[in-house]
Amino acid sequence: MRDRFLRACRRQPVDRTPIWLMRQAGRYMPEYRAVRERYGFLQMVKTPEVAAEVTLQPIQAFGVDAAIIFADILPPLEGLGFQLTYEKGEGPVIHNPIRQPRDVAALHSSDPRETVAYTLTALRLVKRELNGLPLIGFSGAPFTLASYAIEGGGSKEYRLTKRLMYEQPTAWHDLMERLSQLVAEYLIAQVEAGADAVQIFDSWAGALAPADYRDFVLSHTQNVVATVRSRLGEAAPPIIYFGTDMAGLAGELRQIGADVLGVDWRIDLDVAWAQYGYEHAVQGNLDPMTLFAPRELIAARAREILQRAGGRPGHIFNLGHGILTETPVDHVRYLVEFVQSFPLPAEATALQEVMQ
């Protein structure tokens, strides 16, 4: 059953819990590091054959239930006029960040089919190699992209972002509208290139108070989901929304309209699922640091998550965030094998057979 992941996204019966891992293609893998020695990070992203090779590495190494295209959330911003580099020890740097309303007005219009055509080509290359295994495309969410564009890089306080949001709400919503259009077009283009599902990464939205998420972010995130659905119609794929530190935003997240809501490790899976509503599938939620623990503890924590899911249709096993650098490869393999061999509860198996 190569469509376990997609069936789980739609809360349909599966014979076992599907698993894939955020950042499953990355620096912890020796195969990735060998490629990285020959290319800079942006060069890897922008060379379709290399991006395709790296995307396939964890499929070949671990047999996970879905591939996610090797890319990054920030290159689409280059089409709007942002100057992006990746600095050693610093991560991404935007050299012309937004500082005032006129900077928003000066942004270019952008068609991601042209500006990130390399990722779309990589998707097509990977699709041909997967033999029916699902392929996930992704984008940064409007808020997280806006935060990078304003802060100019990583941040702990998001001070500049929140000041623009509070002090210049017209410019803020103008920026968010531009970004929501960009994100929607990018996701649609990825589906057209072969993506079977798409994930929206809102890595920084956990920094917001619920009122701020409702007033400044929610409608724009909803617009992304609604645009993808309306434009693609019956061809619209499952849409996953993921952010960290968002346990206090359950009421807002359930309004987004995503098919699947990601859960980080700061809340028990069953508690989150009850808060989000069982009309959503859920994805998660092992702490990535657990992969540094002894195998016995990895098994115990994974078992607890699976038991909390209870065999209810709609659980996709994943980490609560991406795999960390230096994670032992054997521990990743062990986790995947453990989850894939874990039996559904007898009552859940019976229920799923009835649902079929």
XYZ file of C-alpha atoms in Angstrom, residues 34-307:
274
model
C 29.125 13.898 0.339
C 26.990 15.958 -2.034
C 27.305 19.050 0.165
C 31.086 18.920 -0.142
C 30.690 19.637 -3.851
C 27.939 22.269 -3.756
C 26.838 25.260 -1.727
C 23.381 25.018 -0.174
C 21.641 27.362 -2.620
C 23.487 25.674 -5.468
C 22.036 22.342 -4.334
C 18.529 23.799 -4.192
C 18.878 25.435 -7.597
C 20.382 22.439 -9.423
C 17.412 20.147 -10.153
C 19.437 16.964 -10.575
C 21.174 17.509 -7.233
C 17.946 18.421 -5.443
C 16.330 15.284 -6.862
C 19.255 13.105 -5.773
C 19.112 14.426 -2.221
C 15.318 14.071 -2.075
C 15.622 10.370 -2.892
C 18.404 9.584 -0.384
C 16.138 8.918 2.643
C 13.728 6.906 0.488
C 16.575 4.618 -0.486
C 18.089 4.535 3.010
C 15.008 4.148 5.227
C 11.963 3.322 3.117
C 9.817 6.115 4.576
C 6.254 6.433 3.310
C 6.622 9.758 1.500
C 9.300 11.909 -0.088
C 9.500 15.660 0.426
C 11.232 17.721 -2.218
C 14.643 19.082 -1.224
C 14.221 22.859 -1.313
C 14.049 25.796 1.072
C 11.255 28.171 2.010
C 13.151 31.387 1.195
C 14.208 31.259 -2.510
C 10.692 32.222 -3.709
C 11.299 35.592 -2.022
C 14.037 36.329 -4.546
C 11.329 36.764 -7.160
C 9.919 39.684 -5.147
C 13.301 41.424 -5.194
C 14.890 40.216 -1.971
C 18.637 39.549 -2.003
C 19.236 36.208 -0.295
C 22.426 34.450 0.734
C 23.250 31.650 3.155
C 26.160 32.584 5.396
C 28.255 29.980 7.189
C 27.361 29.999 10.874
C 24.510 32.464 10.360
C 22.041 30.720 8.104
C 19.904 32.703 5.649
C 20.475 36.423 5.354
C 18.242 38.858 3.471
C 20.387 41.860 2.630
C 17.557 44.289 1.782
C 14.924 43.632 4.451
C 11.667 45.525 4.738
C 11.926 48.399 7.170
C 9.076 50.743 6.200
C 5.875 50.803 4.116
C 7.548 52.026 0.944
C 9.694 48.885 0.953
C 6.523 46.808 0.652
C 5.201 48.961 -2.174
C 8.482 48.518 -4.059
C 8.280 44.711 -4.160
C 8.165 43.077 -7.583
C 5.387 40.896 -8.919
C 6.534 37.310 -9.232
C 5.546 34.097 -10.981
C 7.097 31.134 -9.122
C 6.859 29.035 -12.283
C 9.704 31.209 -13.533
C 11.574 32.284 -10.413
C 11.747 28.843 -8.777
C 11.484 26.764 -11.932
C 14.447 24.695 -10.690
C 12.378 23.260 -7.831
C 9.530 22.423 -10.194
C 11.987 20.617 -12.451
C 13.342 18.716 -9.453
C 9.806 17.661 -8.545
C 9.294 16.221 -12.017
C 12.601 14.350 -11.840
C 11.789 12.852 -8.445
C 8.255 11.926 -9.435
C 9.594 9.688 -12.190
C 11.701 7.737 -9.680
C 9.180 7.129 -6.894
C 7.064 4.401 -8.516
C 3.889 5.717 -6.938
C 5.270 6.697 -3.545
C 3.766 10.082 -2.571
C 5.781 13.248 -3.100
C 5.299 16.281 -0.853
C 5.836 19.849 -2.000
C 6.016 22.747 0.426
C 6.228 26.456 1.025
C 6.803 28.791 3.892
C 3.611 30.339 5.266
C 2.928 34.048 4.696
C 3.732 34.993 8.307
C 7.024 33.112 8.466
C 8.109 34.493 5.090
C 7.131 37.998 6.205
C 9.182 37.589 9.374
C 12.297 36.611 7.430
C 11.712 39.469 4.984
C 11.438 42.005 7.811
C 14.006 40.692 10.289
C 16.544 39.939 7.554
C 17.276 36.507 9.045
C 16.578 34.501 12.168
C 15.142 36.133 15.276
C 14.216 35.282 18.844
C 11.936 38.212 19.613
C 10.517 39.143 16.169
C 10.683 42.718 17.337
C 10.867 44.314 13.884
C 8.133 42.059 12.556
C 5.725 42.864 15.350
C 6.473 46.575 15.228
C 5.583 46.740 11.545
C 2.496 44.628 12.235
C 1.313 46.888 15.062
C 2.464 50.301 13.804
C 1.848 49.916 10.052
C -1.140 47.572 9.713
C -1.952 48.709 6.169
C 1.569 47.932 4.972
C 1.517 44.680 6.940
C -1.648 43.422 5.285
C -0.361 44.552 1.887
C 2.773 42.467 2.453
C 0.777 39.486 3.679
C -1.559 39.637 0.686
C 1.410 39.633 -1.681
C 2.957 36.710 0.153
C -0.266 34.707 0.335
C -0.637 35.061 -3.437
C 2.977 33.971 -3.923
C 2.580 30.964 -1.618
C -0.652 29.842 -3.253
C 0.807 30.104 -6.756
C 3.928 28.252 -5.683
C 1.955 25.402 -4.132
C -0.296 25.148 -7.184
C 2.760 25.035 -9.446
C 4.251 22.237 -7.327
C 1.073 20.185 -7.623
C 1.094 20.725 -11.376
C 4.711 19.493 -11.382
C 3.800 16.274 -9.568
C 3.418 16.929 -5.828
C 0.780 14.652 -4.272
C 0.456 16.725 -1.091
C 1.744 20.105 0.070
C 2.886 21.340 3.456
C 2.791 24.943 4.654
C 5.593 25.624 7.138
C 4.743 28.361 9.634
C 7.856 27.845 11.716
C 7.644 31.162 13.523
C 3.908 31.650 14.082
C 4.210 30.254 17.607
C 5.670 33.630 18.580
C 2.225 35.205 18.208
C -0.490 35.737 20.771
C -3.830 34.245 19.704
C -5.333 37.712 19.178
C -2.437 38.723 16.933
C -2.734 35.513 14.914
C -6.448 36.165 14.445
C -6.064 39.850 13.558
C -2.920 39.786 11.433
C -2.350 36.274 10.088
C -5.328 33.928 10.002
C -7.183 35.381 7.011
C -4.023 35.292 4.889
C -3.283 31.672 5.748
C -6.908 30.796 5.018
C -6.568 32.545 1.671
C -3.653 30.306 0.692
C -5.647 27.148 1.428
C -8.808 28.445 -0.238
C -6.935 29.571 -3.362
C -5.200 26.224 -3.818
C -8.506 24.402 -3.392
C -10.529 26.642 -5.686
C -7.935 26.755 -8.444
C -7.225 23.024 -8.477
C -10.742 21.792 -7.774
C -10.924 18.001 -7.643
C -7.173 17.840 -8.296
C -6.430 19.691 -5.057
C -4.072 17.632 -2.873
C -4.103 17.177 0.889
C -2.817 20.344 2.546
C -0.731 20.121 5.730
C -0.179 23.109 8.008
C 2.706 22.921 10.460
C 4.134 25.282 13.024
C 5.974 24.948 16.317
C 4.986 26.169 19.779
C 1.356 26.601 18.701
C -0.428 24.599 21.401
C -2.157 27.799 22.511
C -3.551 28.461 19.035
C -5.759 25.399 18.599
C -8.889 27.467 18.065
C -7.198 29.433 15.324
C -5.544 26.444 13.640
C -8.804 24.573 13.220
C -10.127 27.549 11.212
C -7.337 27.471 8.615
C -8.992 24.774 6.522
C -5.996 22.457 6.209
C -6.604 18.724 5.915
C -3.726 17.864 8.264
C -2.398 19.807 11.252
C 1.155 19.228 12.413
C 1.750 18.734 16.130
C 5.043 19.531 17.844
C 6.327 17.715 20.948
C 5.169 20.287 23.477
C 1.681 18.794 23.683
C 0.454 15.207 23.828
C -0.839 14.009 20.478
C -4.278 12.947 21.716
C -4.782 16.251 23.532
C -3.887 18.219 20.395
C -6.120 16.061 18.203
C -9.099 16.573 20.494
C -8.496 20.334 20.447
C -8.058 20.500 16.673
C -11.123 18.366 16.016
C -11.297 14.882 14.546
C -12.287 16.286 11.159
C -8.554 16.954 10.792
C -5.791 14.420 10.344
C -2.749 15.039 12.541
C 0.975 14.656 11.969
C 3.634 14.196 14.632
C 4.968 14.413 17.191
C 8.251 12.934 18.496
C 10.769 15.392 19.948
C 13.697 15.376 17.471
C 16.133 15.179 20.399
C 14.702 11.770 21.268
C 16.652 10.363 18.319
C 19.830 10.929 20.349
C 18.488 8.716 23.154
C 19.030 4.962 23.577
C 16.855 2.780 21.376
C 14.771 1.658 24.329
C 13.677 5.234 24.978
C 13.063 5.908 21.272
C 10.779 2.876 21.224
C 8.992 3.929 24.414
C 8.324 7.464 23.184
C 7.228 6.293 19.725
C 4.965 3.654 21.269
C 3.331 6.252 23.498
C 2.552 8.487 20.514
C 1.106 5.587 18.541
C -0.981 4.518 21.514
